Amino acid sequence: MAIFKKLFPSEEQVLAYFAPAKWNAALQHVEKCTFCPSATLRVLEQFYMTGTAEAIVCNNIIGIYSIARPSEAINREAITRTAELFVGKFGTDLTPFGLLYYFANYLMEYKSTYSQFDLQDLLRQCGKVYMPWWLKRQSLVTPPKDELEYREEGITALYSYLRREYVGQGRDPRESPLYRLGKINDEQLQIVLSSEEPAF
């Protein structure tokens, strides 16, 4: 989480970055958006301890609502419940970048109902269509452990380990025994951290 904290020191910055205003940027940067190392929504909740992940989901749902039903009042209670379910179902695997990309694509690609606005459809399509695609993309970033053992040796394996277990989990690689014991130096650490910048 140290890397995520460095990029987004406050909850206000997180909420501003992963908002509907960034949908267009997410659509233009699919590779960076889906492959950028980031804390998951669950880890985000543990870090800020303020319901940050649910707030991000609420803001993005309201963004969908404002397009689908611009003249109607927002049912904030229903949206809040949906956000809680969303984080509960997908928060272990989905990052804020992945969440942003889903909502950016929802109306154009994932919506499967004739209703202008359907909270159940938002949840259903995320689990049924988007998450299988998202998890497949993530497997390209982090191959299965048995594949790593066969395909990677030496410093390459160390890089992958640090990216997977530290950068990918939002933790600082400097906390690892590899760094503390001198198995990897500062120059090599910069290679590990080379993809730490926000996706867009």
Short mmCIF file of C-alpha atoms in Angstrom, two decimals:
data_model
loop_
_atom_site.label_atom_id
_atom_site.label_comp_id
_atom_site.label_asym_id
_atom_site.label_seq_id
_atom_site.Cartn_x
_atom_site.Cartn_y
_atom_site.Cartn_z
CA MET A 1 0.00 0.00 0.00
CA ALA A 2 2.99 2.32 0.40
CA ILE A 3 3.17 2.90 -3.38
CA PHE A 4 -0.55 3.64 -3.65
CA LYS A 5 -0.27 5.97 -0.68
CA LYS A 6 2.60 7.79 -2.39
CA LEU A 7 0.49 8.32 -5.51
CA PHE A 8 -2.73 9.11 -3.65
CA PRO A 9 -1.90 10.42 -0.16
CA SER A 10 -5.49 11.36 0.63
CA GLU A 11 -8.93 9.89 0.11
CA GLU A 12 -9.95 13.08 -1.71
CA GLN A 13 -7.30 12.44 -4.36
CA VAL A 14 -8.48 8.86 -4.83
CA LEU A 15 -12.10 9.92 -5.23
CA ALA A 16 -11.14 12.62 -7.72
CA TYR A 17 -8.96 10.29 -9.80
CA PHE A 18 -11.31 7.30 -10.05
CA ALA A 19 -14.36 9.32 -11.03
CA PRO A 20 -16.63 9.51 -14.10
CA ALA A 21 -14.56 12.45 -15.35
CA LYS A 22 -11.80 9.89 -16.03
CA TRP A 23 -13.94 7.50 -18.09
CA ASN A 24 -12.70 8.82 -21.42
CA ALA A 25 -9.08 8.51 -20.32
CA ALA A 26 -9.71 4.93 -19.16
CA LEU A 27 -11.17 4.01 -22.55
CA GLN A 28 -8.12 5.46 -24.29
CA HIS A 29 -5.64 3.64 -22.05
CA VAL A 30 -7.00 0.10 -21.76
CA GLU A 31 -3.55 -1.52 -21.57
CA LYS A 32 -2.30 0.76 -18.81
CA CYS A 33 -5.64 0.69 -17.05
CA THR A 34 -5.83 -3.11 -16.86
CA PHE A 35 -2.13 -3.86 -16.32
CA CYS A 36 -1.21 -1.04 -13.90
CA PRO A 37 -0.16 -2.52 -10.52
CA SER A 38 -2.62 -1.31 -7.91
CA ALA A 39 -4.19 -2.18 -4.59
CA THR A 40 -7.53 -3.96 -4.80
CA LEU A 41 -10.73 -2.36 -3.55
CA ARG A 42 -10.53 -4.48 -0.39
CA VAL A 43 -6.99 -3.32 0.34
CA LEU A 44 -8.09 0.23 -0.34
CA GLU A 45 -10.75 -0.10 2.37
CA GLN A 46 -8.15 -1.34 4.85
CA PHE A 47 -5.81 1.52 4.02
CA TYR A 48 -8.13 4.53 4.22
CA MET A 49 -10.60 3.00 6.71
CA THR A 50 -13.33 5.35 5.50
CA GLY A 51 -15.40 3.39 3.01
CA THR A 52 -13.32 4.73 0.11
CA ALA A 53 -14.01 1.84 -2.26
CA GLU A 54 -17.76 2.11 -1.76
CA ALA A 55 -17.58 5.87 -2.29
CA ILE A 56 -15.76 5.33 -5.61
CA VAL A 57 -18.44 2.87 -6.72
CA CYS A 58 -21.23 5.25 -5.66
CA ASN A 59 -19.70 8.10 -7.65
CA ASN A 60 -19.43 5.95 -10.77
CA ILE A 61 -22.98 4.62 -10.42
CA ILE A 62 -24.22 8.20 -10.09
CA GLY A 63 -22.28 8.96 -13.28
CA ILE A 64 -24.23 6.21 -15.09
CA TYR A 65 -27.49 7.45 -13.59
CA SER A 66 -26.87 11.02 -14.69
CA ILE A 67 -26.54 9.83 -18.28
CA ALA A 68 -29.41 7.35 -18.27
CA ARG A 69 -31.91 9.42 -16.29
CA PRO A 70 -30.62 12.99 -16.18
CA SER A 71 -33.96 14.52 -15.22
CA GLU A 72 -34.78 12.18 -12.31
CA ALA A 73 -33.80 12.39 -8.65
CA ILE A 74 -31.09 9.97 -7.54
CA ASN A 75 -32.06 7.20 -5.12
CA ARG A 76 -28.94 7.41 -2.98
CA GLU A 77 -30.03 4.66 -0.58
CA ALA A 78 -30.35 2.12 -3.40
CA ILE A 79 -27.05 3.24 -4.91
CA THR A 80 -25.29 2.92 -1.56
CA ARG A 81 -26.61 -0.64 -1.09
CA THR A 82 -25.50 -1.53 -4.60
CA ALA A 83 -22.04 -0.13 -3.93
CA GLU A 84 -21.76 -2.25 -0.79
CA LEU A 85 -22.71 -5.36 -2.78
CA PHE A 86 -20.29 -4.42 -5.56
CA VAL A 87 -17.32 -4.13 -3.20
CA GLY A 88 -18.41 -7.26 -1.35
CA LYS A 89 -18.57 -9.34 -4.54
CA PHE A 90 -15.67 -7.98 -6.57
CA GLY A 91 -13.45 -6.08 -4.14
CA THR A 92 -10.98 -8.92 -3.61
CA ASP A 93 -9.95 -9.05 -7.28
CA LEU A 94 -10.86 -5.67 -8.76
CA THR A 95 -8.62 -2.61 -8.54
CA PRO A 96 -9.81 1.01 -8.77
CA PHE A 97 -8.42 1.10 -12.32
CA GLY A 98 -10.43 -1.99 -13.22
CA LEU A 99 -13.55 -0.51 -11.65
CA LEU A 100 -13.11 2.70 -13.64
CA TYR A 101 -12.72 0.78 -16.90
CA TYR A 102 -15.88 -1.25 -16.23
CA PHE A 103 -18.05 1.78 -15.60
CA ALA A 104 -16.53 3.63 -18.57
CA ASN A 105 -17.59 0.71 -20.79
CA TYR A 106 -20.87 -0.24 -19.16
CA LEU A 107 -23.38 1.72 -21.25
CA MET A 108 -21.63 0.99 -24.54
CA GLU A 109 -20.54 -2.62 -24.07
CA TYR A 110 -21.95 -4.40 -21.02
CA LYS A 111 -25.50 -3.12 -20.49
CA SER A 112 -27.93 -5.99 -21.20
CA THR A 113 -31.28 -4.55 -20.17
CA TYR A 114 -33.79 -2.36 -21.98
CA SER A 115 -34.28 -0.37 -18.81
CA GLN A 116 -32.52 2.98 -18.85
CA PHE A 117 -31.00 2.34 -15.45
CA ASP A 118 -30.85 -1.02 -13.68
CA LEU A 119 -28.68 -1.48 -10.59
CA GLN A 120 -29.07 -5.26 -10.74
CA ASP A 121 -27.79 -5.25 -14.30
CA LEU A 122 -24.71 -3.29 -13.19
CA LEU A 123 -23.89 -6.05 -10.70
CA ARG A 124 -24.91 -8.94 -12.94
CA GLN A 125 -22.91 -7.84 -15.97
CA CYS A 126 -19.84 -7.13 -13.90
CA GLY A 127 -19.83 -10.67 -12.50
CA LYS A 128 -21.02 -12.46 -15.64
CA VAL A 129 -19.10 -10.66 -18.40
CA TYR A 130 -16.52 -8.22 -17.06
CA MET A 131 -14.83 -10.13 -14.23
CA PRO A 132 -13.94 -13.20 -16.35
CA TRP A 133 -12.30 -10.84 -18.84
CA TRP A 134 -10.60 -8.86 -16.06
CA LEU A 135 -9.22 -11.97 -14.33
CA LYS A 136 -7.90 -13.26 -17.64
CA ARG A 137 -6.10 -9.95 -18.17
CA GLN A 138 -4.64 -10.13 -14.68
CA SER A 139 -3.34 -13.64 -15.33
CA LEU A 140 -1.21 -12.14 -18.11
CA VAL A 141 0.41 -9.87 -15.53
CA THR A 142 0.85 -12.59 -12.90
CA PRO A 143 1.25 -16.07 -14.41
CA PRO A 144 0.34 -19.05 -12.20
CA LYS A 145 2.98 -19.87 -9.61
CA ASP A 146 3.94 -23.18 -11.22
CA GLU A 147 4.56 -21.42 -14.55
CA LEU A 148 6.78 -18.84 -12.88
CA GLU A 149 8.89 -21.54 -11.29
CA TYR A 150 9.61 -23.13 -14.65
CA ARG A 151 9.96 -20.02 -16.80
CA GLU A 152 11.85 -17.59 -14.63
CA GLU A 153 15.23 -17.78 -12.97
CA GLY A 154 17.59 -15.45 -11.20
CA ILE A 155 16.90 -11.72 -11.14
CA THR A 156 13.89 -12.06 -13.48
CA ALA A 157 12.19 -14.28 -10.93
CA LEU A 158 13.01 -11.80 -8.17
CA TYR A 159 11.47 -8.95 -10.17
CA SER A 160 8.30 -10.95 -10.77
CA TYR A 161 8.08 -11.92 -7.12
CA LEU A 162 8.42 -8.32 -5.93
CA ARG A 163 5.92 -7.03 -8.49
CA ARG A 164 3.43 -9.73 -7.58
CA GLU A 165 3.74 -9.83 -3.80
CA TYR A 166 4.60 -6.21 -3.10
CA VAL A 167 3.84 -3.77 -5.94
CA GLY A 168 0.72 -5.72 -7.01
CA GLN A 169 -0.53 -5.74 -3.42
CA GLY A 170 0.22 -2.06 -2.94
CA ARG A 171 3.16 -2.75 -0.60
CA ASP A 172 6.60 -1.15 -0.74
CA PRO A 173 9.26 -3.64 -2.06
CA ARG A 174 11.75 -2.03 0.31
CA GLU A 175 9.94 -3.91 3.07
CA SER A 176 10.95 -7.25 1.54
CA PRO A 177 13.77 -9.39 2.98
CA LEU A 178 15.32 -9.42 -0.52
CA TYR A 179 15.94 -5.69 -0.31
CA ARG A 180 16.86 -5.58 3.38
CA LEU A 181 19.43 -8.39 2.93
CA GLY A 182 20.95 -6.80 -0.15
CA LYS A 183 19.76 -9.38 -2.66
CA ILE A 184 18.41 -6.55 -4.80
CA ASN A 185 19.91 -3.05 -5.00
CA ASP A 186 18.35 0.38 -5.51
CA GLU A 187 18.93 0.36 -9.26
CA GLN A 188 17.22 -3.01 -9.61
CA LEU A 189 14.43 -1.80 -7.33
CA GLN A 190 13.71 1.04 -9.77
CA ILE A 191 13.11 -1.55 -12.49
CA VAL A 192 10.58 -3.24 -10.24
CA LEU A 193 8.92 0.10 -9.55
CA SER A 194 9.06 1.30 -13.16
CA SER A 195 5.31 0.82 -13.62
CA GLU A 196 4.23 2.50 -10.38
CA GLU A 197 2.89 5.69 -12.02
CA PRO A 198 -0.88 6.07 -12.46
CA ALA A 199 -2.24 4.57 -15.66
CA PHE A 200 -3.24 7.95 -17.12
#
